[in-house]
mmCIF file of C-alpha atoms in Angstrom:
data_model
loop_
_atom_site.group_PDB
_atom_site.id
_atom_site.type_symbol
_atom_site.label_atom_id
_atom_site.label_comp_id
_atom_site.label_asym_id
_atom_site.label_seq_id
_atom_site.Cartn_x
_atom_site.Cartn_y
_atom_site.Cartn_z
ATOM 1 C CA TRP A 7 -60.406 -37.621 -46.645
ATOM 2 C CA ALA A 8 -59.364 -35.454 -49.576
ATOM 3 C CA TRP A 9 -59.021 -35.641 -53.342
ATOM 4 C CA HIS A 10 -56.176 -34.304 -55.444
ATOM 5 C CA GLY A 11 -57.313 -31.298 -57.464
ATOM 6 C CA ASP A 12 -55.270 -29.296 -59.968
ATOM 7 C CA CYS A 13 -53.935 -26.994 -57.222
ATOM 8 C CA GLY A 14 -53.457 -29.497 -54.388
ATOM 9 C CA LEU A 15 -55.519 -31.506 -51.954
ATOM 10 C CA VAL A 16 -59.162 -30.564 -51.466
ATOM 11 C CA ARG A 17 -60.902 -31.921 -48.388
ATOM 12 C CA TYR A 18 -64.297 -33.574 -48.817
ATOM 13 C CA ASP A 19 -67.315 -32.188 -46.953
ATOM 14 C CA ASP A 20 -67.668 -33.636 -43.467
ATOM 15 C CA ASP A 21 -70.571 -35.928 -44.346
ATOM 16 C CA VAL A 22 -68.775 -37.398 -47.368
ATOM 17 C CA SER A 23 -65.540 -37.790 -45.406
ATOM 18 C CA GLN A 24 -67.362 -39.538 -42.573
ATOM 19 C CA SER A 25 -69.034 -41.897 -45.041
ATOM 20 C CA LEU A 26 -65.659 -42.808 -46.553
ATOM 21 C CA GLU A 27 -64.088 -43.309 -43.127
ATOM 22 C CA THR A 28 -66.933 -45.570 -41.997
ATOM 23 C CA ALA A 29 -66.546 -47.716 -45.114
ATOM 24 C CA TYR A 30 -62.784 -47.841 -44.594
ATOM 25 C CA GLN A 31 -63.091 -48.879 -40.959
ATOM 26 C CA GLN A 32 -65.486 -51.672 -41.927
ATOM 27 C CA HIS A 33 -63.802 -52.994 -45.070
ATOM 28 C CA GLY A 34 -60.271 -51.558 -45.228
ATOM 29 C CA GLU A 35 -58.825 -51.347 -48.746
ATOM 30 C CA ARG A 36 -61.737 -53.459 -50.062
ATOM 31 C CA ALA A 37 -64.150 -50.586 -49.393
ATOM 32 C CA VAL A 38 -66.064 -49.188 -52.367
ATOM 33 C CA SER A 39 -68.156 -46.042 -51.789
ATOM 34 C CA THR A 40 -70.530 -44.098 -54.014
ATOM 35 C CA VAL A 41 -71.039 -40.441 -53.132
ATOM 36 C CA THR A 42 -72.831 -37.539 -54.794
ATOM 37 C CA ILE A 43 -70.980 -34.228 -55.073
ATOM 38 C CA GLY A 44 -72.582 -31.297 -56.847
ATOM 39 C CA GLY A 45 -75.210 -33.582 -58.302
ATOM 40 C CA VAL A 46 -72.611 -35.909 -59.833
ATOM 41 C CA ALA A 47 -72.161 -39.510 -58.642
ATOM 42 C CA TYR A 48 -68.612 -40.673 -57.942
ATOM 43 C CA THR A 49 -67.216 -44.071 -56.995
ATOM 44 C CA ILE A 50 -64.250 -44.125 -54.607
ATOM 45 C CA SER A 51 -62.245 -47.328 -54.348
ATOM 46 C CA HIS A 52 -58.731 -48.659 -53.831
ATOM 47 C CA ASP A 53 -56.555 -49.565 -56.805
ATOM 48 C CA ASN A 54 -53.578 -51.867 -56.145
ATOM 49 C CA THR A 55 -51.407 -49.737 -58.434
ATOM 50 C CA ARG A 56 -52.577 -46.173 -57.800
ATOM 51 C CA GLY A 57 -54.014 -46.367 -54.282
ATOM 52 C CA TRP A 58 -57.344 -44.660 -53.519
ATOM 53 C CA VAL A 59 -59.001 -43.076 -56.562
ATOM 54 C CA GLN A 60 -62.218 -41.190 -57.339
ATOM 55 C CA ARG A 61 -64.040 -41.812 -60.615
ATOM 56 C CA ARG A 62 -67.317 -40.615 -62.026
ATOM 57 C CA THR A 63 -69.563 -43.620 -61.632
ATOM 58 C CA LEU A 64 -70.262 -43.822 -65.371
ATOM 59 C CA ASP A 65 -66.672 -43.057 -66.445
ATOM 60 C CA THR A 66 -64.123 -45.804 -65.778
ATOM 61 C CA TYR A 67 -61.261 -44.166 -67.691
ATOM 62 C CA ARG A 68 -60.600 -40.920 -65.837
ATOM 63 C CA SER A 69 -59.850 -40.690 -62.135
ATOM 64 C CA ARG A 70 -58.489 -38.465 -59.381
ATOM 65 C CA PRO A 71 -56.194 -39.657 -56.580
ATOM 66 C CA VAL A 72 -57.727 -39.727 -53.095
ATOM 67 C CA VAL A 73 -55.889 -39.714 -49.759
ATOM 68 C CA ARG A 74 -56.853 -40.377 -46.165
ATOM 69 C CA CYS A 75 -55.480 -37.519 -44.023
ATOM 70 C CA ALA A 76 -55.179 -36.637 -40.382
ATOM 71 C CA PRO A 77 -57.499 -33.902 -39.033
ATOM 72 C CA GLY A 78 -56.463 -30.393 -40.036
ATOM 73 C CA PRO A 79 -56.360 -28.226 -43.162
ATOM 74 C CA ALA A 80 -55.459 -30.011 -46.380
ATOM 75 C CA THR A 81 -54.518 -26.904 -48.311
ATOM 76 C CA GLY A 82 -52.441 -23.782 -47.729
ATOM 77 C CA SER A 83 -49.428 -21.977 -49.089
ATOM 78 C CA GLY A 84 -46.240 -23.639 -48.019
ATOM 79 C CA ALA A 85 -48.109 -26.211 -45.933
ATOM 80 C CA GLN A 86 -46.825 -29.663 -45.171
ATOM 81 C CA VAL A 87 -49.886 -31.640 -44.263
ATOM 82 C CA ALA A 88 -48.974 -34.945 -42.994
ATOM 83 C CA LEU A 89 -50.192 -37.458 -41.731
ATOM 84 C CA GLY A 90 -52.358 -39.968 -40.395
ATOM 85 C CA THR A 91 -51.271 -43.473 -39.700
ATOM 86 C CA ALA A 92 -52.944 -46.658 -40.698
ATOM 87 C CA ALA A 93 -51.921 -48.119 -37.358
ATOM 88 C CA ALA A 94 -51.290 -45.172 -35.085
ATOM 89 C CA ALA A 95 -50.350 -47.301 -32.063
ATOM 90 C CA SER A 96 -47.819 -49.363 -34.002
ATOM 91 C CA PRO A 97 -44.755 -48.362 -36.050
ATOM 92 C CA ALA A 98 -45.217 -51.554 -38.102
ATOM 93 C CA ALA A 99 -47.498 -49.842 -40.631
ATOM 94 C CA GLY A 100 -48.610 -46.341 -41.479
ATOM 95 C CA PHE A 101 -48.636 -43.509 -43.980
ATOM 96 C CA GLU A 102 -48.096 -39.776 -44.246
ATOM 97 C CA VAL A 103 -49.202 -37.194 -46.794
ATOM 98 C CA PHE A 104 -47.027 -34.370 -48.092
ATOM 99 C CA VAL A 105 -48.756 -31.373 -49.685
ATOM 100 C CA ALA A 106 -46.496 -29.320 -51.929
ATOM 101 C CA GLY A 107 -46.163 -25.624 -51.210
ATOM 102 C CA SER A 108 -43.984 -22.691 -52.104
ATOM 103 C CA PRO A 109 -40.545 -22.863 -50.428
ATOM 104 C CA THR A 110 -40.463 -19.045 -50.462
ATOM 105 C CA ALA A 111 -43.665 -18.585 -48.436
ATOM 106 C CA ASP A 112 -41.784 -16.971 -45.507
ATOM 107 C CA LEU A 113 -38.142 -16.673 -46.455
ATOM 108 C CA ALA A 114 -37.348 -13.944 -43.962
ATOM 109 C CA SER A 115 -38.173 -16.219 -41.007
ATOM 110 C CA ALA A 116 -36.769 -19.396 -42.534
ATOM 111 C CA LEU A 117 -33.447 -17.881 -43.565
ATOM 112 C CA GLY A 118 -33.015 -15.296 -40.841
ATOM 113 C CA TRP A 119 -31.776 -12.716 -43.317
ATOM 114 C CA THR A 120 -31.140 -9.089 -42.405
ATOM 115 C CA VAL A 121 -32.805 -6.324 -44.401
ATOM 116 C CA LEU A 122 -30.176 -3.665 -45.037
ATOM 117 C CA GLN A 123 -30.640 0.072 -45.149
ATOM 118 C CA ALA A 124 -28.981 2.440 -47.587
ATOM 119 C CA GLY A 125 -25.413 2.937 -46.395
ATOM 120 C CA ASP A 126 -25.090 -0.615 -45.039
ATOM 121 C CA TRP A 127 -23.280 -1.573 -48.262
ATOM 122 C CA ALA A 128 -20.663 0.338 -50.228
ATOM 123 C CA ALA A 129 -21.753 2.421 -53.194
ATOM 124 C CA GLY A 130 -21.351 0.423 -56.367
ATOM 125 C CA ASP A 131 -21.457 -3.000 -54.662
ATOM 126 C CA LEU A 132 -22.981 -5.642 -56.950
ATOM 127 C CA ASP A 133 -25.427 -8.456 -56.445
ATOM 128 C CA PRO A 134 -23.016 -11.433 -56.752
ATOM 129 C CA ILE A 135 -25.458 -13.476 -58.876
ATOM 130 C CA MET A 136 -27.143 -10.963 -61.197
ATOM 131 C CA MET A 137 -24.176 -8.538 -61.235
ATOM 132 C CA SER A 138 -26.556 -5.597 -60.937
ATOM 133 C CA GLU A 139 -26.067 -2.883 -58.347
ATOM 134 C CA LEU A 140 -27.392 -3.578 -54.869
ATOM 135 C CA GLY A 141 -30.514 -1.533 -54.197
ATOM 136 C CA GLU A 142 -30.975 -0.771 -57.895
ATOM 137 C CA ALA A 143 -34.281 0.992 -58.597
ATOM 138 C CA GLY A 144 -34.997 1.059 -54.866
ATOM 139 C CA GLU A 145 -35.069 -2.720 -54.453
ATOM 140 C CA GLU A 146 -34.772 -4.147 -50.940
ATOM 141 C CA VAL A 147 -31.345 -5.594 -50.110
ATOM 142 C CA VAL A 148 -30.954 -8.644 -47.852
ATOM 143 C CA ARG A 149 -27.922 -10.255 -46.205
ATOM 144 C CA LEU A 150 -27.898 -13.941 -45.335
ATOM 145 C CA PRO A 151 -26.346 -15.262 -42.092
ATOM 146 C CA CYS A 152 -23.695 -17.064 -44.180
ATOM 147 C CA ASP A 153 -22.306 -13.760 -45.522
ATOM 148 C CA SER A 154 -18.578 -13.324 -44.893
ATOM 149 C CA ALA A 155 -15.682 -11.187 -46.026
ATOM 150 C CA ALA A 156 -14.435 -14.112 -48.127
ATOM 151 C CA ILE A 157 -17.770 -14.845 -49.875
ATOM 152 C CA ARG A 158 -20.403 -12.150 -50.090
ATOM 153 C CA CYS A 159 -23.964 -13.397 -49.582
ATOM 154 C CA THR A 160 -25.779 -10.080 -49.850
ATOM 155 C CA PHE A 161 -28.394 -9.849 -52.611
ATOM 156 C CA ASN A 162 -31.202 -7.852 -54.052
ATOM 157 C CA ARG A 163 -34.290 -9.475 -52.579
ATOM 158 C CA SER A 164 -35.597 -10.669 -55.962
ATOM 159 C CA THR A 165 -32.352 -12.597 -56.523
ATOM 160 C CA ALA A 166 -32.655 -14.409 -53.203
ATOM 161 C CA GLU A 167 -36.320 -15.225 -53.777
ATOM 162 C CA ALA A 168 -35.653 -16.605 -57.250
ATOM 163 C CA ALA A 169 -32.702 -18.703 -56.054
ATOM 164 C CA PHE A 170 -34.495 -20.227 -53.068
ATOM 165 C CA ALA A 171 -37.603 -20.994 -55.139
ATOM 166 C CA THR A 172 -35.725 -23.960 -56.644
ATOM 167 C CA SER A 173 -32.916 -24.652 -54.154
ATOM 168 C CA CYS A 174 -32.364 -24.853 -50.407
ATOM 169 C CA LYS A 175 -28.811 -23.516 -50.709
ATOM 170 C CA CYS A 176 -27.344 -20.025 -50.739
ATOM 171 C CA PRO A 177 -26.691 -19.196 -54.403
ATOM 172 C CA SER A 178 -23.360 -17.636 -53.534
ATOM 173 C CA CYS A 179 -21.610 -19.912 -51.017
ATOM 174 C CA GLY A 180 -23.797 -23.036 -51.114
ATOM 175 C CA GLN A 181 -24.756 -22.991 -47.434
ATOM 176 C CA PRO A 182 -27.875 -25.202 -47.033
ATOM 177 C CA TYR A 183 -30.970 -23.851 -45.250
ATOM 178 C CA PRO A 184 -33.930 -25.846 -43.839
ATOM 179 C CA LEU A 185 -36.546 -24.773 -46.389
ATOM 180 C CA LEU A 186 -39.449 -26.721 -47.808
ATOM 181 C CA GLY A 187 -38.109 -28.742 -50.742
ATOM 182 C CA PRO A 188 -39.425 -29.032 -54.325
ATOM 183 C CA GLN A 189 -41.166 -32.380 -53.824
ATOM 184 C CA PRO A 190 -44.649 -32.587 -55.378
ATOM 185 C CA THR A 191 -47.723 -33.687 -53.437
ATOM 186 C CA GLY A 192 -47.575 -37.369 -52.554
ATOM 187 C CA VAL A 193 -47.938 -40.140 -49.995
ATOM 188 C CA ILE A 194 -45.437 -42.362 -48.180
ATOM 189 C CA LYS A 195 -46.683 -45.732 -46.887
ATOM 190 C CA TRP A 196 -44.792 -48.356 -44.928
ATOM 191 C CA ARG A 197 -45.236 -51.789 -43.389
ATOM 192 C CA VAL A 198 -43.109 -54.531 -41.852
ATOM 193 C CA ASN A 199 -42.911 -57.832 -43.731
ATOM 194 C CA ALA A 200 -41.497 -60.621 -41.573
ATOM 195 C CA SER A 201 -41.528 -63.141 -44.437
ATOM 196 C CA TYR A 202 -38.407 -61.861 -46.198
ATOM 197 C CA ASP A 203 -34.979 -60.558 -45.183
ATOM 198 C CA CYS A 204 -32.588 -58.211 -46.925
ATOM 199 C CA ASP A 205 -29.274 -59.852 -47.846
ATOM 200 C CA GLY A 206 -26.767 -59.318 -45.064
ATOM 201 C CA HIS A 207 -29.497 -58.683 -42.472
ATOM 202 C CA PRO A 208 -30.859 -62.097 -41.529
ATOM 203 C CA GLY A 209 -33.742 -62.779 -39.181
ATOM 204 C CA CYS A 210 -35.222 -59.273 -38.937
ATOM 205 C CA GLY A 211 -37.642 -59.066 -41.841
ATOM 206 C CA THR A 212 -37.997 -56.073 -44.129
ATOM 207 C CA LEU A 213 -39.486 -52.608 -43.861
ATOM 208 C CA GLU A 214 -41.351 -52.028 -47.125
ATOM 209 C CA VAL A 215 -41.824 -48.398 -48.132
ATOM 210 C CA ARG A 216 -44.053 -47.196 -50.962
ATOM 211 C CA TYR A 217 -44.188 -43.691 -52.421
ATOM 212 C CA GLU A 218 -47.202 -42.585 -54.461
ATOM 213 C CA PHE A 219 -47.076 -39.355 -56.461
ATOM 214 C CA PRO A 220 -50.066 -38.536 -58.679
ATOM 215 C CA SER A 221 -49.584 -36.546 -61.869
ATOM 216 C CA GLY A 222 -50.241 -32.834 -61.545
ATOM 217 C CA VAL A 223 -49.334 -29.308 -62.594
ATOM 218 C CA GLN A 224 -45.934 -27.824 -61.777
ATOM 219 C CA GLY A 225 -45.678 -25.028 -59.237
ATOM 220 C CA GLN A 226 -43.179 -22.196 -58.886
ATOM 221 C CA GLN A 227 -40.676 -24.544 -57.220
ATOM 222 C CA HIS A 228 -40.572 -26.794 -60.297
ATOM 223 C CA PRO A 229 -38.672 -26.445 -63.608
ATOM 224 C CA SER A 230 -41.691 -25.501 -65.792
ATOM 225 C CA PRO A 231 -44.415 -23.789 -63.714
ATOM 226 C CA GLY A 232 -47.897 -24.288 -65.116
ATOM 227 C CA GLN A 233 -46.904 -27.326 -67.192
ATOM 228 C CA PRO A 234 -48.056 -30.874 -66.381
ATOM 229 C CA TYR A 235 -45.796 -33.468 -64.824
ATOM 230 C CA ALA A 236 -46.098 -37.247 -64.686
ATOM 231 C CA GLY A 237 -46.441 -38.951 -61.307
ATOM 232 C CA THR A 238 -44.847 -42.190 -60.211
ATOM 233 C CA LEU A 239 -44.988 -45.103 -57.786
ATOM 234 C CA ARG A 240 -41.749 -46.199 -56.095
ATOM 235 C CA ASN A 241 -41.095 -49.162 -53.787
ATOM 236 C CA VAL A 242 -38.189 -49.178 -51.332
ATOM 237 C CA VAL A 243 -36.942 -51.963 -49.050
ATOM 238 C CA LEU A 244 -34.985 -51.628 -45.820
ATOM 239 C CA PRO A 245 -33.918 -54.209 -43.254
ATOM 240 C CA ASN A 246 -36.117 -54.052 -40.163
ATOM 241 C CA ASP A 247 -33.166 -53.650 -37.811
ATOM 242 C CA ALA A 248 -31.233 -50.732 -36.345
ATOM 243 C CA THR A 249 -29.704 -49.832 -39.720
ATOM 244 C CA GLY A 250 -33.031 -49.878 -41.537
ATOM 245 C CA GLN A 251 -34.874 -47.994 -38.803
ATOM 246 C CA GLN A 252 -32.247 -45.241 -38.775
ATOM 247 C CA ALA A 253 -32.429 -45.003 -42.564
ATOM 248 C CA PHE A 254 -36.228 -44.892 -42.490
ATOM 249 C CA ALA A 255 -36.237 -42.128 -39.867
ATOM 250 C CA LEU A 256 -34.021 -40.025 -42.152
ATOM 251 C CA LEU A 257 -36.184 -40.746 -45.201
ATOM 252 C CA ARG A 258 -39.387 -39.835 -43.358
ATOM 253 C CA ARG A 259 -37.889 -36.516 -42.280
ATOM 254 C CA ALA A 260 -36.730 -35.849 -45.840
ATOM 255 C CA PHE A 261 -40.197 -36.704 -47.166
ATOM 256 C CA ARG A 262 -41.933 -34.439 -44.631
ATOM 257 C CA GLN A 263 -39.641 -31.586 -45.662
ATOM 258 C CA GLY A 264 -40.209 -32.159 -49.388
ATOM 259 C CA LYS A 265 -36.699 -33.324 -50.200
ATOM 260 C CA CYS A 266 -36.972 -37.008 -51.200
ATOM 261 C CA PHE A 267 -38.224 -36.380 -54.745
ATOM 262 C CA ALA A 268 -38.507 -33.588 -57.301
ATOM 263 C CA VAL A 269 -39.881 -32.897 -60.763
ATOM 264 C CA GLY A 270 -37.169 -33.189 -63.378
ATOM 265 C CA ASN A 271 -35.613 -35.346 -66.083
ATOM 266 C CA SER A 272 -35.352 -39.101 -65.630
ATOM 267 C CA ALA A 273 -31.811 -40.433 -66.073
ATOM 268 C CA THR A 274 -33.282 -43.906 -66.614
ATOM 269 C CA THR A 275 -35.963 -43.242 -69.244
ATOM 270 C CA GLY A 276 -34.862 -39.877 -70.613
ATOM 271 C CA ARG A 277 -38.343 -38.457 -70.036
ATOM 272 C CA SER A 278 -38.727 -34.864 -68.855
ATOM 273 C CA ASP A 279 -41.232 -33.375 -66.401
ATOM 274 C CA VAL A 280 -41.524 -36.526 -64.299
ATOM 275 C CA VAL A 281 -41.141 -37.239 -60.577
ATOM 276 C CA VAL A 282 -37.543 -38.337 -59.919
ATOM 277 C CA TRP A 283 -35.386 -39.310 -56.939
ATOM 278 C CA ARG A 284 -33.472 -36.594 -55.072
ATOM 279 C CA ILE A 285 -32.079 -38.937 -52.417
ATOM 280 C CA HIS A 286 -30.747 -42.405 -53.274
ATOM 281 C CA GLN A 287 -32.830 -45.267 -51.881
ATOM 282 C CA LYS A 288 -32.837 -49.068 -51.947
ATOM 283 C CA THR A 289 -35.205 -50.809 -54.342
ATOM 284 C CA SER A 290 -34.034 -54.430 -53.985
ATOM 285 C CA ARG A 291 -33.446 -56.872 -51.113
ATOM 286 C CA SER A 292 -30.380 -58.260 -52.899
ATOM 287 C CA GLY A 293 -27.735 -57.336 -55.440
ATOM 288 C CA GLY A 294 -25.605 -55.041 -53.330
ATOM 289 C CA ALA A 295 -24.812 -51.371 -53.875
ATOM 290 C CA THR A 296 -24.394 -51.633 -57.652
ATOM 291 C CA GLN A 297 -27.955 -52.940 -58.022
ATOM 292 C CA HIS A 298 -29.522 -50.471 -55.556
ATOM 293 C CA GLY A 299 -29.891 -53.358 -53.125
ATOM 294 C CA TRP A 300 -28.508 -55.043 -50.043
ATOM 295 C CA PRO A 301 -26.009 -55.731 -48.497
ATOM 296 C CA ASP A 302 -24.439 -52.281 -48.493
ATOM 297 C CA PRO A 303 -22.441 -51.551 -45.315
ATOM 298 C CA SER A 304 -21.831 -47.889 -46.158
ATOM 299 C CA TYR A 305 -25.391 -46.974 -47.244
ATOM 300 C CA LEU A 306 -26.452 -45.419 -43.943
ATOM 301 C CA ASP A 307 -23.386 -43.156 -43.865
ATOM 302 C CA ARG A 308 -24.002 -42.087 -47.470
ATOM 303 C CA LEU A 309 -27.667 -41.446 -46.711
ATOM 304 C CA LYS A 310 -26.751 -39.241 -43.757
ATOM 305 C CA SER A 311 -24.404 -37.259 -46.011
ATOM 306 C CA GLU A 312 -27.072 -36.842 -48.703
ATOM 307 C CA CYS A 313 -29.648 -35.679 -46.165
ATOM 308 C CA ALA A 314 -27.183 -33.201 -44.689
ATOM 309 C CA ALA A 315 -26.389 -31.848 -48.165
ATOM 310 C CA ALA A 316 -30.142 -31.469 -48.837
ATOM 311 C CA ALA A 317 -30.546 -29.536 -45.558
ATOM 312 C CA VAL A 318 -32.859 -32.131 -44.023
ATOM 313 C CA ALA A 319 -33.405 -30.812 -40.506
#
């Protein structure tokens, strides 16, 4: 078990975590636990809107999000910590945790760039983005695998690092690379509901997906590092058939790679510094494509194209 601090997930001490797990195994989401940390009493319970939260026992107004994780480290630069399932033996229900990290943690390995030596580029050649000379002031020069005679993808290292901090694409030619995306820390939950069908997909039930993103502080991969952002809760519905399962597999991969959501400006509310969609998803069982619902015969093909464009591996 871990709580969401200002800089990411922080795992509870083993005895506290074991106490929370025991209560969860006995009572599920009805569990309410009181623990003492650093001499301060906290109550940890499940909220139908926000999920698991931690509050000071005598303070009902302020809270911190809490998540149930799989074994392993809950923090680390560039880490994607996923994962635990509510029903590990069954795909009918489960959850995964994504922990935000810097997409530039190990660019050299992720991009496969070549570090050039003086003489590997012509004197006077310019960085195609900053229009400064390559190797200026002794800076390291790197060439991406997508470099060609038609479009030069050779940069001063600082240019490449700045570009890939906020995008998974080459800043010169647009070639996507499988980097960690800008998604903030959050949780994806899912379950099968056999009581309802999506329009156009009779008799199979629905796969209900819920995303939970607590509010936090923006990192280097976000528009305004160091500034707060507002979290969100999003509910998605898919038919529990071949189409829905294929779509869900793509969405889970995108979530694990940090590419389903981002911090940005909401086109719906006009608010800035909020968690917003990066990949279009279905929020209604009916209404068709114009209402973000079903039926929508071309949705899976469009989803595949969006995931490919976002470099979902």
